PDB file of N, CA and C in Angstrom:
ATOM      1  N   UNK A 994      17.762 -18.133  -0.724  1.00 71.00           N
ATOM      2  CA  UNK A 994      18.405 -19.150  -1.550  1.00 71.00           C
ATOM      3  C   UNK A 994      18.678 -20.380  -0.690  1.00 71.00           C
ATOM      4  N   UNK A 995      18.156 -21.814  -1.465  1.00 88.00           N
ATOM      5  CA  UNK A 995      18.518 -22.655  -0.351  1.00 88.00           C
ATOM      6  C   UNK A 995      20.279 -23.409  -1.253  1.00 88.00           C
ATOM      7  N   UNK A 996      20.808 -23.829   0.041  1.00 92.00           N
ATOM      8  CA  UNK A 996      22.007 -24.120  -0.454  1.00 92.00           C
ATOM      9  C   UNK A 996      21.955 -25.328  -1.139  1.00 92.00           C
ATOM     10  N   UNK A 997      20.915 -26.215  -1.488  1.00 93.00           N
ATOM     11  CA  UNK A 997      21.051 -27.237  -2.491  1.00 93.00           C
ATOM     12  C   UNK A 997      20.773 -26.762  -3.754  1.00 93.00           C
ATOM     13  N   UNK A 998      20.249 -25.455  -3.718  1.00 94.00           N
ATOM     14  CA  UNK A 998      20.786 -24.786  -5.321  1.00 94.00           C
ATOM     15  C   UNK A 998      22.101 -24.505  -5.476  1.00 94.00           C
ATOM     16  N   UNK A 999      22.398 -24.301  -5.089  1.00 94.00           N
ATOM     17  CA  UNK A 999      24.115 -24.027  -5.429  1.00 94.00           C
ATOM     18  C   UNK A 999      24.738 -24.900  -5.400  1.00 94.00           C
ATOM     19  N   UNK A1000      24.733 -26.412  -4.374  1.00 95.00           N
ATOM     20  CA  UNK A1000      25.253 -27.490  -5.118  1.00 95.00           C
ATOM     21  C   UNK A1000      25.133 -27.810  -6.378  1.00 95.00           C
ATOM     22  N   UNK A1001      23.525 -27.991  -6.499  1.00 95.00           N
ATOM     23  CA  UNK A1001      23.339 -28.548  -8.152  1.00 95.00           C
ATOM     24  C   UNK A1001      23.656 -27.289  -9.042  1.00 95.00           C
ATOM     25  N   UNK A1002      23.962 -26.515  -9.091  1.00 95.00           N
ATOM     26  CA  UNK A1002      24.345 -25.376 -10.004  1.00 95.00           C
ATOM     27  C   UNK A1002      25.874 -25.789 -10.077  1.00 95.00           C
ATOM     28  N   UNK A1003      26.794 -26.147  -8.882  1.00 96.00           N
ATOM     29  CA  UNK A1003      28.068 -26.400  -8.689  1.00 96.00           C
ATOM     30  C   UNK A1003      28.810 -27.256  -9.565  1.00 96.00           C
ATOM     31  N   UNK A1004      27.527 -28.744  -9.677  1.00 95.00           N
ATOM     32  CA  UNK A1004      27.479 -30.088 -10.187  1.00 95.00           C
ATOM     33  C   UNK A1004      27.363 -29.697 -11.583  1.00 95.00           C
ATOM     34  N   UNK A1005      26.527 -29.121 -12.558  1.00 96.00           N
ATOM     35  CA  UNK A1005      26.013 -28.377 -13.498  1.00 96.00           C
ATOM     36  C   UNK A1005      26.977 -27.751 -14.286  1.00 96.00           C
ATOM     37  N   UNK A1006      27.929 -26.997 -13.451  1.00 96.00           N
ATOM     38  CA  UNK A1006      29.066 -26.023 -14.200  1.00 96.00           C
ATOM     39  C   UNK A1006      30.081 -27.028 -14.377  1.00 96.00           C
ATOM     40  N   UNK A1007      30.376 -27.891 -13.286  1.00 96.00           N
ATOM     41  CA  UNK A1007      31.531 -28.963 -13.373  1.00 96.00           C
ATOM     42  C   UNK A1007      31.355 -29.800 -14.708  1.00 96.00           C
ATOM     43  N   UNK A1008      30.132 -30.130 -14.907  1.00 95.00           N
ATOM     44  CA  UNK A1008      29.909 -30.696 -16.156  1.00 95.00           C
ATOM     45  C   UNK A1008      30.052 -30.225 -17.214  1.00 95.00           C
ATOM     46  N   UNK A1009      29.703 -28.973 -17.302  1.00 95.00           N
ATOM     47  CA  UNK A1009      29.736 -27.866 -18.446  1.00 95.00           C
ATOM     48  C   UNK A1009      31.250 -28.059 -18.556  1.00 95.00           C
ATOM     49  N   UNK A1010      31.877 -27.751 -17.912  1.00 96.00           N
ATOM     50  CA  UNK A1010      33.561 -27.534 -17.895  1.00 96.00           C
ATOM     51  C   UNK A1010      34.191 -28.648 -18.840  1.00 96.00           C
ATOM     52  N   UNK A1011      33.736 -30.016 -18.129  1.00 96.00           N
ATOM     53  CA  UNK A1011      34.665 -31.098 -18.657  1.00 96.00           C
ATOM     54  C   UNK A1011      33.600 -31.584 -19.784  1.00 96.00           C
ATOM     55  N   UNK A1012      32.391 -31.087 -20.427  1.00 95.00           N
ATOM     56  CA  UNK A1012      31.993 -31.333 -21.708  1.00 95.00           C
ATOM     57  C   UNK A1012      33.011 -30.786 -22.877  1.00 95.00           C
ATOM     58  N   UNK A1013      33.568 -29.254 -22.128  1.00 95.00           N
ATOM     59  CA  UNK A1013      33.739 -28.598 -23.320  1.00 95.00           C
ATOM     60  C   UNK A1013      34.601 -29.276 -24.526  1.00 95.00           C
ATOM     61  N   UNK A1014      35.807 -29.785 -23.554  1.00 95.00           N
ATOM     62  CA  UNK A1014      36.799 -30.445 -24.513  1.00 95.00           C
ATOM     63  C   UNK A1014      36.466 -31.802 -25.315  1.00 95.00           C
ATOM     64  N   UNK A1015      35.181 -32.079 -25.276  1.00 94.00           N
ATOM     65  CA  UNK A1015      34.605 -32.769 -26.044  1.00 94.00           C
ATOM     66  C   UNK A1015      33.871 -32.161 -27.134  1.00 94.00           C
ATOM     67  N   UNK A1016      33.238 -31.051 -26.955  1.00 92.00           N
ATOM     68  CA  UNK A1016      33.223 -30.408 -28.024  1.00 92.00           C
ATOM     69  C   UNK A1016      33.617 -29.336 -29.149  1.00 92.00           C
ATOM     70  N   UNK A1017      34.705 -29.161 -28.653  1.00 93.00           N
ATOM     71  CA  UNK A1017      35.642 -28.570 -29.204  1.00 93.00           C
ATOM     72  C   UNK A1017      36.565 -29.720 -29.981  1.00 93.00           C
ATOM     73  N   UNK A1018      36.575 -31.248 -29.653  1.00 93.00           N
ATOM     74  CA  UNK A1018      37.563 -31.896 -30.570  1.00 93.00           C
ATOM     75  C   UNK A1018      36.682 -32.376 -31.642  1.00 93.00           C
ATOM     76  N   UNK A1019      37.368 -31.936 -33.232  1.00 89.00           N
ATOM     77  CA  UNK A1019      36.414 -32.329 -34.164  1.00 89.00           C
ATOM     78  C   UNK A1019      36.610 -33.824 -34.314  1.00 89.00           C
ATOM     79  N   UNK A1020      37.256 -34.435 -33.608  1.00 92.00           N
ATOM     80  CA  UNK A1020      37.496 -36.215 -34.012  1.00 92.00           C
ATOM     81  C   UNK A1020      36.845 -36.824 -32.696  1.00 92.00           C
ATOM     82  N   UNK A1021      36.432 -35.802 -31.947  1.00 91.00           N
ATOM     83  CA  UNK A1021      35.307 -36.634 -30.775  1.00 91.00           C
ATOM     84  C   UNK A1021      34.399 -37.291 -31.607  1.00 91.00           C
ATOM     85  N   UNK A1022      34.330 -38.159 -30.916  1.00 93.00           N
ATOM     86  CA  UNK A1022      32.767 -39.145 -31.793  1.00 93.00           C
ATOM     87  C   UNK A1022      31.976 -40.183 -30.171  1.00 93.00           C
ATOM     88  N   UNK A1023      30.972 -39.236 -29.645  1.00 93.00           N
ATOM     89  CA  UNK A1023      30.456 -39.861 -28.944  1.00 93.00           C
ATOM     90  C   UNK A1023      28.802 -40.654 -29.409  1.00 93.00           C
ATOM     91  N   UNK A1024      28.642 -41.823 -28.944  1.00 93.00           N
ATOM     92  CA  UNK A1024      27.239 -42.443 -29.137  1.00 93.00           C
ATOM     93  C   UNK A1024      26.357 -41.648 -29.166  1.00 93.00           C
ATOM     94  N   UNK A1025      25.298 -41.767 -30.146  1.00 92.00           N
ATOM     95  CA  UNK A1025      24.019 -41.034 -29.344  1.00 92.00           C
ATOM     96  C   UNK A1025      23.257 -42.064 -27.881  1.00 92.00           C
ATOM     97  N   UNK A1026      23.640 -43.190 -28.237  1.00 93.00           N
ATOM     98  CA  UNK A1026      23.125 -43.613 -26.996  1.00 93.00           C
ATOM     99  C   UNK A1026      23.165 -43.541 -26.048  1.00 93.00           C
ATOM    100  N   UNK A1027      24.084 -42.696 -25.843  1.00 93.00           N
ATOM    101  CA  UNK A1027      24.906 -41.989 -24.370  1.00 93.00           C
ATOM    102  C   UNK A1027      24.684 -40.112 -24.384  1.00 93.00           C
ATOM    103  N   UNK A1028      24.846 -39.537 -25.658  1.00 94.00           N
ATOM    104  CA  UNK A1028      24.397 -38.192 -25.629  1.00 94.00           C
ATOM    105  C   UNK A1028      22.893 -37.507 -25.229  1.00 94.00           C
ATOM    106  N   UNK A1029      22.353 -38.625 -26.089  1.00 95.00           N
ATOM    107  CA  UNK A1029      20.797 -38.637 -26.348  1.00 95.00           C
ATOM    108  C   UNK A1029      19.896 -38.305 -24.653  1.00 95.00           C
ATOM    109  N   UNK A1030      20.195 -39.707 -24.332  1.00 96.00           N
ATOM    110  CA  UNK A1030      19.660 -39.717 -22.863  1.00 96.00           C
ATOM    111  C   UNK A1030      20.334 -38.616 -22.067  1.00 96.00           C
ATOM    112  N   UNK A1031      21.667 -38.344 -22.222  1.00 96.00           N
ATOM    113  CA  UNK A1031      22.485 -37.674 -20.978  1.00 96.00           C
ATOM    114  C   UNK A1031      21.673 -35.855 -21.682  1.00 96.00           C
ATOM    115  N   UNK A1032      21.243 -36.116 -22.715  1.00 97.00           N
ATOM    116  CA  UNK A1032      20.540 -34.057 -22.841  1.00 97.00           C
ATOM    117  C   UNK A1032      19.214 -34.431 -22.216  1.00 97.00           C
ATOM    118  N   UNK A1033      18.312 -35.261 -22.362  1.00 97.00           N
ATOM    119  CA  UNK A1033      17.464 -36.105 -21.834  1.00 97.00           C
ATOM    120  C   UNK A1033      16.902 -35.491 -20.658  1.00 97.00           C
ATOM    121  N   UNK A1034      17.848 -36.267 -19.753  1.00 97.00           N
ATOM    122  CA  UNK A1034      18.464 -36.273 -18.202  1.00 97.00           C
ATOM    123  C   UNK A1034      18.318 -34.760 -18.012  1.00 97.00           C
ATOM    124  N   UNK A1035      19.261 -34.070 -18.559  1.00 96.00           N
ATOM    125  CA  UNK A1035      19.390 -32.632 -18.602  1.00 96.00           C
ATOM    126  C   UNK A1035      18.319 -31.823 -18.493  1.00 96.00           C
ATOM    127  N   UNK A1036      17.648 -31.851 -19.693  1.00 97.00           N
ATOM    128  CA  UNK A1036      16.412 -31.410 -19.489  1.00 97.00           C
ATOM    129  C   UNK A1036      14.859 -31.411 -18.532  1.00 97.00           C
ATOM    130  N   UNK A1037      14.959 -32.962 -18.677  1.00 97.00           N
ATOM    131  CA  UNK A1037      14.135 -33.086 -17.249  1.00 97.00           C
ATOM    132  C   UNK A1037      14.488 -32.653 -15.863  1.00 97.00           C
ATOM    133  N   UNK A1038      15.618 -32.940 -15.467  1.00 97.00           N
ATOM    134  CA  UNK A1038      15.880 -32.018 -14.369  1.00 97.00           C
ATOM    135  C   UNK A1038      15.855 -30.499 -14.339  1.00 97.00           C
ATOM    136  N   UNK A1039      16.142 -29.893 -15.337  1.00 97.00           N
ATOM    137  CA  UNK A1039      16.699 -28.539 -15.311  1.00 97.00           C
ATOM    138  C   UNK A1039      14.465 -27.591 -15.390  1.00 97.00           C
ATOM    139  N   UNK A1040      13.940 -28.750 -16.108  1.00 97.00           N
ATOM    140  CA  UNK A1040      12.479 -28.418 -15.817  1.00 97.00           C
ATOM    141  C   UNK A1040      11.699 -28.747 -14.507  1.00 97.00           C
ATOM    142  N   UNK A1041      12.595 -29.862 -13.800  1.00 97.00           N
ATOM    143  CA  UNK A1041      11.803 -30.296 -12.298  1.00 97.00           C
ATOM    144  C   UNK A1041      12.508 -28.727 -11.712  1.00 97.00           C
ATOM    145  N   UNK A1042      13.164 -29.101 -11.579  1.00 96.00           N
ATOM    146  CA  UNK A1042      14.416 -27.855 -11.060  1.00 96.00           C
ATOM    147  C   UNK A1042      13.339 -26.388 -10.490  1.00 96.00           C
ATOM    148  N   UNK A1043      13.043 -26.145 -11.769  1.00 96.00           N
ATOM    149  CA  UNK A1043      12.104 -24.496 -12.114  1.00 96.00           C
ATOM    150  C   UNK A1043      11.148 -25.358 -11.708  1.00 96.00           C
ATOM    151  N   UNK A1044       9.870 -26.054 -11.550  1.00 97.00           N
ATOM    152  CA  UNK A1044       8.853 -26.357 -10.935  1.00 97.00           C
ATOM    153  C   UNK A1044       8.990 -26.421  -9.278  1.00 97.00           C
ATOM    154  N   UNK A1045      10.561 -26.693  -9.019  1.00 94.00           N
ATOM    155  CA  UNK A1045      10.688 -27.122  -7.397  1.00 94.00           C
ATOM    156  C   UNK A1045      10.978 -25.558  -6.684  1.00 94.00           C
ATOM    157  N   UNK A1046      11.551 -24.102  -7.904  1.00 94.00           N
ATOM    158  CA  UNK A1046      11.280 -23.176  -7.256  1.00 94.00           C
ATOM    159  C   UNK A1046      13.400 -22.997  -7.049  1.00 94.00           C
ATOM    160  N   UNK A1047      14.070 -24.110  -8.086  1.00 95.00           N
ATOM    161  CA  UNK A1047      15.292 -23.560  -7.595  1.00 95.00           C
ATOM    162  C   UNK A1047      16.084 -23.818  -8.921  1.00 95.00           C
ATOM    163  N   UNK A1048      15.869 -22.026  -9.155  1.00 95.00           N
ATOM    164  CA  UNK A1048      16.473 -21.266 -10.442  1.00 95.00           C
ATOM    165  C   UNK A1048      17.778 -21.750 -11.257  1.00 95.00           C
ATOM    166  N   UNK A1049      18.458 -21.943  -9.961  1.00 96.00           N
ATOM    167  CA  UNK A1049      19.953 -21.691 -10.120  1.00 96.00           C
ATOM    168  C   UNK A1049      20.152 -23.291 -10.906  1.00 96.00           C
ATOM    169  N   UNK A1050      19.885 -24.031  -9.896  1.00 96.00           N
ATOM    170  CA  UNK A1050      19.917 -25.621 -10.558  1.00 96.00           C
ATOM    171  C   UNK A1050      19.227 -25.923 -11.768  1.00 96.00           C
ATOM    172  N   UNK A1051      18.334 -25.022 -12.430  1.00 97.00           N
ATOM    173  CA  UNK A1051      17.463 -25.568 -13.479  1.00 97.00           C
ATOM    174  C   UNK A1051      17.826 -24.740 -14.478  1.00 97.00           C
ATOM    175  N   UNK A1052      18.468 -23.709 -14.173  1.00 97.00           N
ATOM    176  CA  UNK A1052      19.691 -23.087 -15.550  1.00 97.00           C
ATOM    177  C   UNK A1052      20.353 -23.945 -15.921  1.00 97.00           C
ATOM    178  N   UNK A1053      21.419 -24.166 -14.704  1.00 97.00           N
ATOM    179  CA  UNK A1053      22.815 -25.321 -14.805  1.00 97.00           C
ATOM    180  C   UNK A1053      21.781 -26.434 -15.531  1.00 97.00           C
ATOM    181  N   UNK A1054      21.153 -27.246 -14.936  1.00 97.00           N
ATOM    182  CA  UNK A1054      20.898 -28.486 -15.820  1.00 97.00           C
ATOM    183  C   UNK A1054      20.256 -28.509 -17.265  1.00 97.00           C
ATOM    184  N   UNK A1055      19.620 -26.912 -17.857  1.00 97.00           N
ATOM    185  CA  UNK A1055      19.052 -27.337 -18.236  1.00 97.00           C
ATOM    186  C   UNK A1055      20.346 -26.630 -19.584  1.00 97.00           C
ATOM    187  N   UNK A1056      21.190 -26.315 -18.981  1.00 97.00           N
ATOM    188  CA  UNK A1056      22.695 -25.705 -19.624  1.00 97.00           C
ATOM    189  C   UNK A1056      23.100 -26.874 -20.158  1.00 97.00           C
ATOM    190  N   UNK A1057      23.367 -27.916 -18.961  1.00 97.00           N
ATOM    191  CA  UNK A1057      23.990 -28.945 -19.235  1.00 97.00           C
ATOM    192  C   UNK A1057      23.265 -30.004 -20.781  1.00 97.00           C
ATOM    193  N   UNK A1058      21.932 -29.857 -20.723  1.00 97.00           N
ATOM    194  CA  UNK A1058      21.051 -30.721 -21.499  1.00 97.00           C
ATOM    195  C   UNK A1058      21.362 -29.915 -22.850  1.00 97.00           C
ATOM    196  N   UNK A1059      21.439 -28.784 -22.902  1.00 97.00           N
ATOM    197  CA  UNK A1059      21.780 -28.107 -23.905  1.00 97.00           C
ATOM    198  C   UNK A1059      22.872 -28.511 -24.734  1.00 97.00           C
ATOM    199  N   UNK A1060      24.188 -28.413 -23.658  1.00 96.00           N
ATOM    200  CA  UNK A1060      25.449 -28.727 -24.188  1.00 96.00           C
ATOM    201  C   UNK A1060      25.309 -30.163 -24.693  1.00 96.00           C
ATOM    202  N   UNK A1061      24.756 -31.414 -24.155  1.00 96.00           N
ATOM    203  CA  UNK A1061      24.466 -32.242 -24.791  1.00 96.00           C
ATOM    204  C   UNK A1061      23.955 -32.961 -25.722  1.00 96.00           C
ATOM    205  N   UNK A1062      22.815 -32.363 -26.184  1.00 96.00           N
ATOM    206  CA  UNK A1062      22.684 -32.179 -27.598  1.00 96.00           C
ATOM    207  C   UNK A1062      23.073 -31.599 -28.510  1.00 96.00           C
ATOM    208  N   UNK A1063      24.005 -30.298 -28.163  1.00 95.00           N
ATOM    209  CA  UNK A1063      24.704 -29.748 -29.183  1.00 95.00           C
ATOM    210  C   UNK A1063      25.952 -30.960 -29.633  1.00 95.00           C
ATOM    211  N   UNK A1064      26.520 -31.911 -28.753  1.00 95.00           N
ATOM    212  CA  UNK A1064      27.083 -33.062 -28.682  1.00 95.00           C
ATOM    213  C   UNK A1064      26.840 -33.972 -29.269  1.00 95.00           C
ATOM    214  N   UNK A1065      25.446 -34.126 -29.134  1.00 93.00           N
ATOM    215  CA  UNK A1065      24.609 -35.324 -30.125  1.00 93.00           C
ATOM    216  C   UNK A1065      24.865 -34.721 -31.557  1.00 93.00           C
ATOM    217  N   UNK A1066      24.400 -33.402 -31.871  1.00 93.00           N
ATOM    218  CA  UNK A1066      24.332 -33.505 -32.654  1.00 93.00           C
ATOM    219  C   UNK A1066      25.500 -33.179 -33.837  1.00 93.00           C
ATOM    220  N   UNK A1067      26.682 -32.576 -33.153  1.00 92.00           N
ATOM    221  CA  UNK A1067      27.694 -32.887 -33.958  1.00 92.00           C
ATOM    222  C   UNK A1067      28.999 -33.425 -33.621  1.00 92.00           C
ATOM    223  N   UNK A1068      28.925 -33.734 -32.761  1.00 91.00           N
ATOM    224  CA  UNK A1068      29.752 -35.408 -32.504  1.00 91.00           C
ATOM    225  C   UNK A1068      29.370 -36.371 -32.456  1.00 91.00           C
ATOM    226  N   UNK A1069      28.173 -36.619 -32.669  1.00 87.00           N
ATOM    227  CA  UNK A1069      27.668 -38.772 -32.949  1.00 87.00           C
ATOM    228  C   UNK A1069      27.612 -38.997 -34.060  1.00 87.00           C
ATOM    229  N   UNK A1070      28.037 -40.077 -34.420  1.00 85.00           N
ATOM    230  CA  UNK A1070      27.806 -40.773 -35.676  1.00 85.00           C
ATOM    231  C   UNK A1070      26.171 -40.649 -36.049  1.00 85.00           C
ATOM    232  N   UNK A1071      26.022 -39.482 -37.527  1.00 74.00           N
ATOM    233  CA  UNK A1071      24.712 -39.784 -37.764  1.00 74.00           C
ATOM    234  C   UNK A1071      23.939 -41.060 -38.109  1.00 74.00           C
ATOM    235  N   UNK A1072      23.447 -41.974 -37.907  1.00 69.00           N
ATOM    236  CA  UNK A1072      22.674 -43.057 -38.715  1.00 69.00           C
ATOM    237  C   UNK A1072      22.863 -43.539 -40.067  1.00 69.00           C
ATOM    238  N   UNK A1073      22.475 -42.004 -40.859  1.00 67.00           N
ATOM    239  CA  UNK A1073      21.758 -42.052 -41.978  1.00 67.00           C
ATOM    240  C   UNK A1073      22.707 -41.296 -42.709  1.00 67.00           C
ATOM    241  N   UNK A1074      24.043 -40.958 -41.819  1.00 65.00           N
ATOM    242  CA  UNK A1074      25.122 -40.836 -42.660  1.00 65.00           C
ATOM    243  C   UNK A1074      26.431 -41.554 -42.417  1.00 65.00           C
ATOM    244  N   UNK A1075      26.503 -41.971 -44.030  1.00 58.00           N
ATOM    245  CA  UNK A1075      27.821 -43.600 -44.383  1.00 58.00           C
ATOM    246  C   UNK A1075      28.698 -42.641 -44.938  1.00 58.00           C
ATOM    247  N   UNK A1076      28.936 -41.865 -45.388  1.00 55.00           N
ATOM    248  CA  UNK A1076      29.755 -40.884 -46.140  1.00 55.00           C
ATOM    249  C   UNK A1076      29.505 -41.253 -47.594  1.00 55.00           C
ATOM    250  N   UNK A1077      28.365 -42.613 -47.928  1.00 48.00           N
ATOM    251  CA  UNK A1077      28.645 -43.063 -49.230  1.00 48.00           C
ATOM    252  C   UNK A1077      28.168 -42.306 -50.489  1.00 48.00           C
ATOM    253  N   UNK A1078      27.339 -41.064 -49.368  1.00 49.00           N
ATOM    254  CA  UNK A1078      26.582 -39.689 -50.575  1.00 49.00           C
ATOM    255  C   UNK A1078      27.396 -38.676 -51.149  1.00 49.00           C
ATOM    256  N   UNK A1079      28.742 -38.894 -50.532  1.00 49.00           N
ATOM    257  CA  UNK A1079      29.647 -37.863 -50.812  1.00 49.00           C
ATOM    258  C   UNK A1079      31.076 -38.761 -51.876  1.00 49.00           C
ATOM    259  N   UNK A1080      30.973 -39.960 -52.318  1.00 49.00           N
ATOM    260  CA  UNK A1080      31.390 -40.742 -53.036  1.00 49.00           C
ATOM    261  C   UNK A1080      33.016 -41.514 -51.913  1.00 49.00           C
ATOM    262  N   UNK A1081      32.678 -41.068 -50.150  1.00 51.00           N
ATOM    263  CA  UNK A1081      33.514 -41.789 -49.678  1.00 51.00           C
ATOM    264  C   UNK A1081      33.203 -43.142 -49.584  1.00 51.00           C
ATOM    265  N   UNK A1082      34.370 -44.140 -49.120  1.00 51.00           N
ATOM    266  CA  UNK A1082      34.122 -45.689 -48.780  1.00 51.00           C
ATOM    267  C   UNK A1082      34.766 -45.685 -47.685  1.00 51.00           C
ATOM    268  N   UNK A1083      33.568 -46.311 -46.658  1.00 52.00           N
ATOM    269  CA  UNK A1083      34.312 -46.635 -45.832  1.00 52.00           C
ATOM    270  C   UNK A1083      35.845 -47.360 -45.288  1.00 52.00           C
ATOM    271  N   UNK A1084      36.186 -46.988 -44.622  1.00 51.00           N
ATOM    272  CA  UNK A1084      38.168 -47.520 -44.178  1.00 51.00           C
ATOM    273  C   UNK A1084      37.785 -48.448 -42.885  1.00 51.00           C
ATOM    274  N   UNK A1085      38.689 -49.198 -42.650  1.00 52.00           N
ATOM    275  CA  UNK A1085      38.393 -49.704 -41.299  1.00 52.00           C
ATOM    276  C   UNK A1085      39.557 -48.968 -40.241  1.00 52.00           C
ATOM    277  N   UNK A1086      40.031 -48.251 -40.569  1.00 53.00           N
ATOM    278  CA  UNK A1086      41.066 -47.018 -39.922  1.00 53.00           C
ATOM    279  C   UNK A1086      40.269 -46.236 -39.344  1.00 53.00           C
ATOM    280  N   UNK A1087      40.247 -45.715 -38.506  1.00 55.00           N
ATOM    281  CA  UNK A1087      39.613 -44.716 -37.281  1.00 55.00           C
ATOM    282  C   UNK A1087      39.680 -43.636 -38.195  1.00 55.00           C
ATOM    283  N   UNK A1088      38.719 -42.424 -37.659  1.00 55.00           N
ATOM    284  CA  UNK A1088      39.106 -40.992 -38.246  1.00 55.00           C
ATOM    285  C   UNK A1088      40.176 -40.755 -37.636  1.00 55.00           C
ATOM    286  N   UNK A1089      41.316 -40.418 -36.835  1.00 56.00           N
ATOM    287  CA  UNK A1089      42.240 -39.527 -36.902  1.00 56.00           C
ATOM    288  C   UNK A1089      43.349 -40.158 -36.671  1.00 56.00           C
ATOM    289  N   UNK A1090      43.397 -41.348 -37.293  1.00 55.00           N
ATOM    290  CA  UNK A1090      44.649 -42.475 -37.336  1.00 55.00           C
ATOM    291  C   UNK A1090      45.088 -42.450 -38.492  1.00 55.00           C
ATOM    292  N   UNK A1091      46.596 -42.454 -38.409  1.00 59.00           N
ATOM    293  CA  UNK A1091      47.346 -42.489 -40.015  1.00 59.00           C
ATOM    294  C   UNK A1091      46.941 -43.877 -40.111  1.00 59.00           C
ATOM    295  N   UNK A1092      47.224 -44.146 -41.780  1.00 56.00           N
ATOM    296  CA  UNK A1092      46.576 -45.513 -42.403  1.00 56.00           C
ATOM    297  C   UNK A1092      47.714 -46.522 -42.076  1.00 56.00           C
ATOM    298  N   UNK A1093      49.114 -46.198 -41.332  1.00 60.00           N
ATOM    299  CA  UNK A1093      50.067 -47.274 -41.396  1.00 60.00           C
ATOM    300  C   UNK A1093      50.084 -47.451 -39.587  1.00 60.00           C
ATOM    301  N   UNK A1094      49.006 -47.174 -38.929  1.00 57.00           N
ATOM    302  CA  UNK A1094      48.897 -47.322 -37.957  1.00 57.00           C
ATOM    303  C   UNK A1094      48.504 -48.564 -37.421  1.00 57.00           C
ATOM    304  N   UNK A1095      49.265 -49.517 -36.720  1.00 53.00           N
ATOM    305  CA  UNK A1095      48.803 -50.088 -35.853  1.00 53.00           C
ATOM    306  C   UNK A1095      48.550 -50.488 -34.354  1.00 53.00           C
TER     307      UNK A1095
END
């Protein structure tokens, strides 16, 4: 085992860790422009990773790319959803702000 697998495996879990509480809050709302690329990222490394012969790092990253699209895909604002199919209207109030909030 060389020990720069276990850094990037180290780097990998640290991320995993401080994703979670992002996906666990249902009023997280991150960009895809920031999720998108960051599972992206994930993935390509976690596939160089296993081509370079170091296991450990290309689990973790490709863990991490995982967790990030599970991110994308239910914490970003979909596109192609306004809520206006479900007969909501948009508010200019945040989701998890009372309406007498300023």
């Amino acid at each position: 085992m060389m020990w720069q697998d276990l850094v990037f495996l180290c780097g990998s879990v640290l991320s995993l860790v401080v994703l979670v509480p992002t996906l666990r809050d249902s009023m997280a709302n991150v960009p895809l422009g920031t999720s998108l690329p960051s599972a992206t990222i994930g993935l390509v490394y976690g596939t160089t990773f296993f081509t370079l012969g170091m296991t450990m790092s290309a689990v973790g990253s490709l863990l991490t790319g995982v967790m990030w699209s599970v991110i994308a895909f239910l914490r970003s604002p979909h596109p192609l959803d306004h809520g206006v199919e479900s007969g909501e209207e948009e508010s200019p109030t945040p989701r998890g702000a009372p309406g007498n909030a300023d």
